[in-house]
XYZ file of C-alpha atoms in Angstrom:
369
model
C 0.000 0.000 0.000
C 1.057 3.605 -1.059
C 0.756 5.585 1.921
C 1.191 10.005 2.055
C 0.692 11.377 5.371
C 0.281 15.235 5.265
C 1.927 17.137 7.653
C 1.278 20.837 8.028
C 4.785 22.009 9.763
C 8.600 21.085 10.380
C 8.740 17.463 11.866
C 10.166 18.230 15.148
C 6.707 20.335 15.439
C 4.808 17.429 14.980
C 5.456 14.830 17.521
C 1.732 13.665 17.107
C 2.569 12.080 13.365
C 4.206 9.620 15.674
C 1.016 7.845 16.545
C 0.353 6.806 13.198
C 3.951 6.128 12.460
C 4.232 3.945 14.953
C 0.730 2.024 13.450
C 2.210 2.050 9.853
C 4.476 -1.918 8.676
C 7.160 -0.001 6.590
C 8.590 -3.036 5.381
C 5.260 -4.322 3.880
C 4.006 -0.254 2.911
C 5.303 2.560 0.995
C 4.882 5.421 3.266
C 5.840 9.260 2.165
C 5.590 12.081 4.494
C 5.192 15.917 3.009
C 6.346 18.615 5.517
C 6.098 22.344 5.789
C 9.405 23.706 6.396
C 8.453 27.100 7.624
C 11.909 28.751 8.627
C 13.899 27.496 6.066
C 16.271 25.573 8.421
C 17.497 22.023 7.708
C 15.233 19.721 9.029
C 16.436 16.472 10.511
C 14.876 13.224 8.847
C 17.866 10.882 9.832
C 14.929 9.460 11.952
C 12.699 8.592 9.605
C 14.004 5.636 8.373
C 12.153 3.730 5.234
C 9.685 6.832 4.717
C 9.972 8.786 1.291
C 10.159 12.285 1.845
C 8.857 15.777 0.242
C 9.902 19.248 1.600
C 7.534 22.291 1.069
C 9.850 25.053 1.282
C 8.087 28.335 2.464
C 9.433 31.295 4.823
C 5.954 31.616 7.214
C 6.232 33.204 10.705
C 3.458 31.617 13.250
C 2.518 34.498 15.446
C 1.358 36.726 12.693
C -2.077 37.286 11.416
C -4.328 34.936 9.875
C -5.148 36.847 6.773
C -1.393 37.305 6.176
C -1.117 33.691 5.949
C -3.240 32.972 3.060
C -1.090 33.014 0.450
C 1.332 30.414 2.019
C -1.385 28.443 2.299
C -2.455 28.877 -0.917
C 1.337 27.505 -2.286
C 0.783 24.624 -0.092
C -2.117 23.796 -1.403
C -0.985 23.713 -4.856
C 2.250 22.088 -3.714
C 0.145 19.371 -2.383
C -2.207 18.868 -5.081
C 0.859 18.451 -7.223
C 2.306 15.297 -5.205
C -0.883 13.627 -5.280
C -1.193 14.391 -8.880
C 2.263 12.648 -9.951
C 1.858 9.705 -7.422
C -1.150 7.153 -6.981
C -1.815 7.080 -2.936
C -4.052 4.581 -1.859
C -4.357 6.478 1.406
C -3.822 9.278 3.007
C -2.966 10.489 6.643
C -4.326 14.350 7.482
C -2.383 15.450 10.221
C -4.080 19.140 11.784
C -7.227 20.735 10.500
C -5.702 23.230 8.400
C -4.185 20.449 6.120
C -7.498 19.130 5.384
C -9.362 22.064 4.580
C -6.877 23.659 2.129
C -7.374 20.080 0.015
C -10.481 19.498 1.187
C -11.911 19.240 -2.116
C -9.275 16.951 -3.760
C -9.541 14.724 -0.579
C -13.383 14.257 -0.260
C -13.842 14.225 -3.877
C -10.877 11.853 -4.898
C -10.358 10.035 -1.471
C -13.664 9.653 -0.210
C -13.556 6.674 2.831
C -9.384 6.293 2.126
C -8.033 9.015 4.814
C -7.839 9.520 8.143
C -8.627 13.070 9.515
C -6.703 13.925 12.668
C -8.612 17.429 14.172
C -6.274 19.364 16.484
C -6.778 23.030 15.968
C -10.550 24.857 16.638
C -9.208 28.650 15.955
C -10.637 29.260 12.633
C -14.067 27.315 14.125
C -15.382 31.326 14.198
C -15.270 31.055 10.365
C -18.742 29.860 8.986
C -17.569 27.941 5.795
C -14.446 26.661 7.305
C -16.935 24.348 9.987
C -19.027 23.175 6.843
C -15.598 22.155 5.232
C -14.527 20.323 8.011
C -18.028 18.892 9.107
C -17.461 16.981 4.955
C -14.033 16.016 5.598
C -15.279 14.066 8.712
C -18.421 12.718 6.839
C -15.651 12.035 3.775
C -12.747 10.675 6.251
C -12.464 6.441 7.154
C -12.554 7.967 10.535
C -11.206 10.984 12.363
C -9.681 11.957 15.629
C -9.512 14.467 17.728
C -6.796 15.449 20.132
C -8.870 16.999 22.901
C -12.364 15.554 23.324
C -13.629 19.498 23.770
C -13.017 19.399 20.290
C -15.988 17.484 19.803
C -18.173 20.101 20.091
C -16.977 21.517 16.564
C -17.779 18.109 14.546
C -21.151 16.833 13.195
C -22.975 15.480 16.352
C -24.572 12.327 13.981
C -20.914 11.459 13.174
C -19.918 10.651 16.401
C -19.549 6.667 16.143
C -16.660 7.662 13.771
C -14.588 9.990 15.755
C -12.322 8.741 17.772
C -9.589 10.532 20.522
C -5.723 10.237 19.770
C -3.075 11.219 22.387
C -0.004 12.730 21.771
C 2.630 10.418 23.783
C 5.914 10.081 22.727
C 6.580 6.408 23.151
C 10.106 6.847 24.101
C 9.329 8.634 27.558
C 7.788 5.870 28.859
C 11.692 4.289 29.174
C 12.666 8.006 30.846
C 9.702 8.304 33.662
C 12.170 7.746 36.058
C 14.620 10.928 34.852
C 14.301 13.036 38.493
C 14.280 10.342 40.422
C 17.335 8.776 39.293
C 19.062 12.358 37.943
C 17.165 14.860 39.449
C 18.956 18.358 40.471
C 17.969 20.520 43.579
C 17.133 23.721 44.030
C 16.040 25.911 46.865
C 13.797 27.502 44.500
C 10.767 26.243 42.845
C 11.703 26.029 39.346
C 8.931 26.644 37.166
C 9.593 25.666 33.283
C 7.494 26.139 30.292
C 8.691 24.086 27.060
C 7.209 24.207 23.266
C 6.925 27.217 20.708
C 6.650 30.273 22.771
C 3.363 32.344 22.409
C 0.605 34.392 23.740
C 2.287 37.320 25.153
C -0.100 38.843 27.516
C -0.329 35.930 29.237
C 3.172 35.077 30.053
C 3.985 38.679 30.410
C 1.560 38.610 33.036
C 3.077 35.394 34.430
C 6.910 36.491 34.205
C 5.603 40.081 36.099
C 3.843 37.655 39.084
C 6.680 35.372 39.013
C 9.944 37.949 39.169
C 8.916 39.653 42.136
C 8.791 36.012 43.984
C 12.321 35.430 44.883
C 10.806 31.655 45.617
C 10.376 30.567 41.854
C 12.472 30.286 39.230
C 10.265 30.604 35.653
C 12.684 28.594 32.701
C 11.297 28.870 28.634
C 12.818 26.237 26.273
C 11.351 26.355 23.005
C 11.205 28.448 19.381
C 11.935 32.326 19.799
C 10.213 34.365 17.612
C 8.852 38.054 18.171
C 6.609 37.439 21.376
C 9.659 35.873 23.151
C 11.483 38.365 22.038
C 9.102 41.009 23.435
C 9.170 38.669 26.550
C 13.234 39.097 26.625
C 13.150 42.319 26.108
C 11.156 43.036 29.040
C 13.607 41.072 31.091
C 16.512 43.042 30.304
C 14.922 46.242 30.330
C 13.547 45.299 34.179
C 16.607 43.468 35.106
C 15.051 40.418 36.390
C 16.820 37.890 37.387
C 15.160 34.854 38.233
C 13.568 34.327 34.351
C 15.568 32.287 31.787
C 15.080 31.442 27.967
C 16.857 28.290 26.337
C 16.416 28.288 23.289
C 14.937 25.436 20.399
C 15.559 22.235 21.609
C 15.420 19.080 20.370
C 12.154 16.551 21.613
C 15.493 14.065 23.086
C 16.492 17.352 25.685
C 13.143 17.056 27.317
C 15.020 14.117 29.539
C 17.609 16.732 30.697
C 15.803 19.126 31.457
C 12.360 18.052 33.098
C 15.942 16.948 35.677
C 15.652 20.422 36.677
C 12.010 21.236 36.742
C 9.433 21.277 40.040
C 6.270 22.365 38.210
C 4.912 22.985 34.425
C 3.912 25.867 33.161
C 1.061 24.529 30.835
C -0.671 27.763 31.536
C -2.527 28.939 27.715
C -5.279 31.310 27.387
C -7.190 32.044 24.077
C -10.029 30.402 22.563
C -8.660 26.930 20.964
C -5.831 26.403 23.758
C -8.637 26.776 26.477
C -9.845 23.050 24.916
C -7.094 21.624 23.536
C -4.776 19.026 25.338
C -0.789 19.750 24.764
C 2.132 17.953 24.753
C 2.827 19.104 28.529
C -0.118 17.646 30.109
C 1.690 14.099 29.120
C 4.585 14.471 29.790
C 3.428 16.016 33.148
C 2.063 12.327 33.714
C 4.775 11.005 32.130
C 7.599 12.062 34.197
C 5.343 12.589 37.185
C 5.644 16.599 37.131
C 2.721 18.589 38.716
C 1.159 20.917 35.987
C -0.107 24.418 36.136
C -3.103 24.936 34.193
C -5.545 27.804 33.315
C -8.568 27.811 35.408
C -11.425 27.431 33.179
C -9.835 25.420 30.621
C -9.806 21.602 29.526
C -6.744 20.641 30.600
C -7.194 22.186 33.936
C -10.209 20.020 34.168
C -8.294 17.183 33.604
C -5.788 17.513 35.498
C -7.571 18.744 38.512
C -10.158 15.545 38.045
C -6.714 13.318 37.870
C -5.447 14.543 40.602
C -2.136 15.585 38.402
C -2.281 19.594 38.202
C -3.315 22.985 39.528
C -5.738 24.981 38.195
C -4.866 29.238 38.425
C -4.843 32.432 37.253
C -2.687 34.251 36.706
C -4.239 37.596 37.422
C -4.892 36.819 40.674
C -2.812 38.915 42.878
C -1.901 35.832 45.055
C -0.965 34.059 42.193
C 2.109 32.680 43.438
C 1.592 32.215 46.851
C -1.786 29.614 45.404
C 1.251 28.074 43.668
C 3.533 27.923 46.240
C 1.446 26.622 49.006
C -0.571 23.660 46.412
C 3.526 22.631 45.522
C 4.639 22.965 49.511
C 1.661 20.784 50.667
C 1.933 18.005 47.569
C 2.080 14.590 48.902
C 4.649 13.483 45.947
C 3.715 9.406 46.637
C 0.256 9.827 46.043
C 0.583 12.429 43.302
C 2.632 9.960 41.633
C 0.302 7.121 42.109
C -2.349 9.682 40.264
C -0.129 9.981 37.495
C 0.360 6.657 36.899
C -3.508 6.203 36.738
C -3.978 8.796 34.488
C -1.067 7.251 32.259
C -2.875 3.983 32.260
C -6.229 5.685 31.175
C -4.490 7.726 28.373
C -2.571 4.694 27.099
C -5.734 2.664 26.867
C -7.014 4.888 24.629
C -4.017 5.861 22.499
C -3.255 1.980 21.956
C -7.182 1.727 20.716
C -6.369 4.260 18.652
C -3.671 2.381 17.259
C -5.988 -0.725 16.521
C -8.006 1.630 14.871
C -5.536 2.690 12.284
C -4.188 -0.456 11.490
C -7.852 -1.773 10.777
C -8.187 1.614 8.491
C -5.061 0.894 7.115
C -5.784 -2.947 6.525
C -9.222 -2.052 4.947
C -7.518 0.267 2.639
C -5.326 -2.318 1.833
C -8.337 -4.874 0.558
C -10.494 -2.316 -0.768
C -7.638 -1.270 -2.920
C-alpha cells in the first residue's frame, strides 16, 4: 500500500505524526511524508528511516495574522495537489485541520472513505464555511480523531460513532519516567519551566511580572523564539530580572535533561482553541510525574484537577504565586505519583485503541484497494 501522510509544519513540530507512524508496517508499505518547512532551516529526517520524503519550502512566521497567511497556504495547497497528482496514494494520513481544509476538495472528492482526519486546531471554528468544510471532511474521512475531546463540540454530532480521541505520547518517555528520580537536580527555589513554541504574550507577560517579584520561583522557557519571546526578553533586560531564563529550540530528546531540573509545568494557555485543547505538557506532566499548572477554566485544567495531576490558576490573581507555592509545599509526591500513573494507564488505553483503529483503516484500505 502507497501511503502520504500530510503534515502541516517542520517534523520536530509534529510529535503527534508519531502515533500513526508507529501504526504504519514499513517493510510491507510505501509510506511518504510531506512537511512544511516554515523557517527554512534544515530539518532532521535521519529518523525517519524507510519513509519517502517531500519538503515544502516556504518562509511563514506563526505568530502573525491569519489573513497574512493565506497566500502560504495557498502555495501549499498547490504544492500538495501536485504530489498527489504525480503519485497514486491509496491512502492518506491528514495530520491538523488546516491540512485538510486547504485540500479538502481533492480529498473528499478523490479520497472519499481512504483518509484519516486527525482534528487538532478549533481557531478558525469562528469562520462559517471553514466548519461546513470540516463537518465533509469528517463525513468524507475512514474515521477521524480528535486530540482533545472538547473538540468534539466543533464536529457533526450524527458522526460521532466515527470519531475517535488520539493522544499525543511520545513512546520513548515511557523508558525516561524515572529521569528526576534517578538524575534529578535541587534547588532551593521552585523552578517553574514552560517548554514548546513560545506564544501568547499577555499571558506570560503577566506570568513572568507575578513570578519575578517572587524570589521563591524560578520561571525557565525552552522552546522556538520568535517576536513574542522576544518582546518577553526584552522586558527582562529592560527590568533586570533575574530569576527568568530562555533556552532556546531544543530538540524533543532534551526534554530528559531538562524536566531533571524542573518542580512544576507551566502549561498555563489562554485564548479560545488552547482553552480546549490538550498539549504535549499535560503528558509528559504524567509522564515524568511533574505537577502541571493549568488555566482555570480550561480543559486541561479540568483534567488535570479531576486526575489529581495539576493545579488549576490564574494568573491575574494577585496571590498568584503564593496559590502556587502553598498547592507545591503541601503536595504529597507518593500519592501524586500514584495519580499519574492512573492517568497514564487511562491515556494509554485509549491511544493503543487508537492504534488498533488505524491499522484496521489501514488494513481495509489495503483490501479495498
Amino acid at each position: 500500500m502507497k501511503i502520504l501522510i500530510l503534515g502541516f509544519t517542520k517534523i520536530k513540530y509534529m510529535p503527534y505524526m508519531n502515533f500513526y507512524l508507529d501504526s504504519i508496517d514499513k517493510k510491507s508499505n510505501e509510506v511518504h511524508l510531506l512537511f512544511w518547512n516554515r523557517d527554512l532551516k534544515k530539518e532532521d529526517t535521519t529518523l525517519l528511516n524507510n519513509i519517502k520524503i517531500h519538503e515544502f519550502k516556504c518562509q511563514q512566521d506563526d505568530d502573525v495574522s491569519k489573513l497574512s497567511k493565506i497566500g502560504s497556504f495557498i502555495k501549499y495547497r498547490n504544492y500538495a495537489l501536485k504530489l498527489l497528482k504525480s503519485n497514486k496514494f491509496d491512502f492518506i494520513i491528514v495530520l491538523h485541520s488546516l491540512t485538510g481544509v486547504v485540500i479538502a476538495d481533492k480529498l473528499t472528492r478523490d479520497f472519499s472513505n481512504r483518509y484519516i482526519f486527525d482534528y487538532r486546531d478549533s481557531t478558525y471554528e469562528g469562520f462559517k464555511p471553514f466548519k461546513a468544510i470540516v463537518g465533509r471532511l469528517v463525513k468524507k474521512s475512514y474515521v477521524t480523531f480528535v486530540s482533545s475531546d472538547a473538540f468534539r463540540r466543533f464536529l457533526p454530532i450524527d458522526l460521532k460513532n466515527k470519531i475517535y480521541t488520539s493522544h499525543n505520547i511520545l513512546v520513548d518517555s515511557l523508558l525516561h519516567r524515572d529521569e528526576r528520580e534517578l538524575h534529578g537536580i535541587s534547588s532551593p527555589k521552585i523552578r517553574v519551566a514552560f517548554w514548546g513554541f513560545i506564544r501568547h504574550e499577555e499571558i506570560n507577560l503577566t506570568i513572568i511580572k507575578k513570578i519575578s517579584k517572587d524570589k521563591r520561583f524560578e520561571l525557565h522557557y525552552y522552546g522556538r523564539e520568535q517576536q513574542i519571546a522576544k518582546n518577553l526578553k526584552k522586558y527582562i533586560k529592560e527590568h533586570h530580572i533575574s530569576n527568568v531564563f530562555f533556552h532556546g529550540e531544543y530538540k524533543p530528546t532534551d526534554r530528559y535533561n531538562f524536566v531533571r531540573e524542573t518542580d512544576l509545568i507551566h502549561n498555563i494557555y489562554y485564548d479560545s482553541n488552547m482553552m480546549l485543547a490538550m498539549g504535549n505538557k499535560y503528558y509528559d506532566s504524567i509522564i515524568f510525574r511533574i505537577p502541571q499548572l493549568c488555566m482555570k477554566g480550561a480543559y486541561m485544567a479540568k483534567r488535570s484537577t479531576k486526575a489529581g495531576v495539576g493545579f488549576a490558576c490564574d494568573p491575574n490573581d494577585s496571590d498568584f504565586t503564593e496559590k502556587i507555592y502553598q498547592y507545591y509545599t503541601h503536595l504529597d509526591k507518593s500519592a501524586f505519583d500514584i495519580k499519574c500513573n492512573y492517568e497514564l494507564d487511562r491515556v494509554y488505553n485509549e491511544y493503543l485503541k487508537g492504534i488498533s483503529i488505524i491499522e484496521s483503516a489501514l488494513s481495509n484500505g489495503e483490501s479495498d484497494g
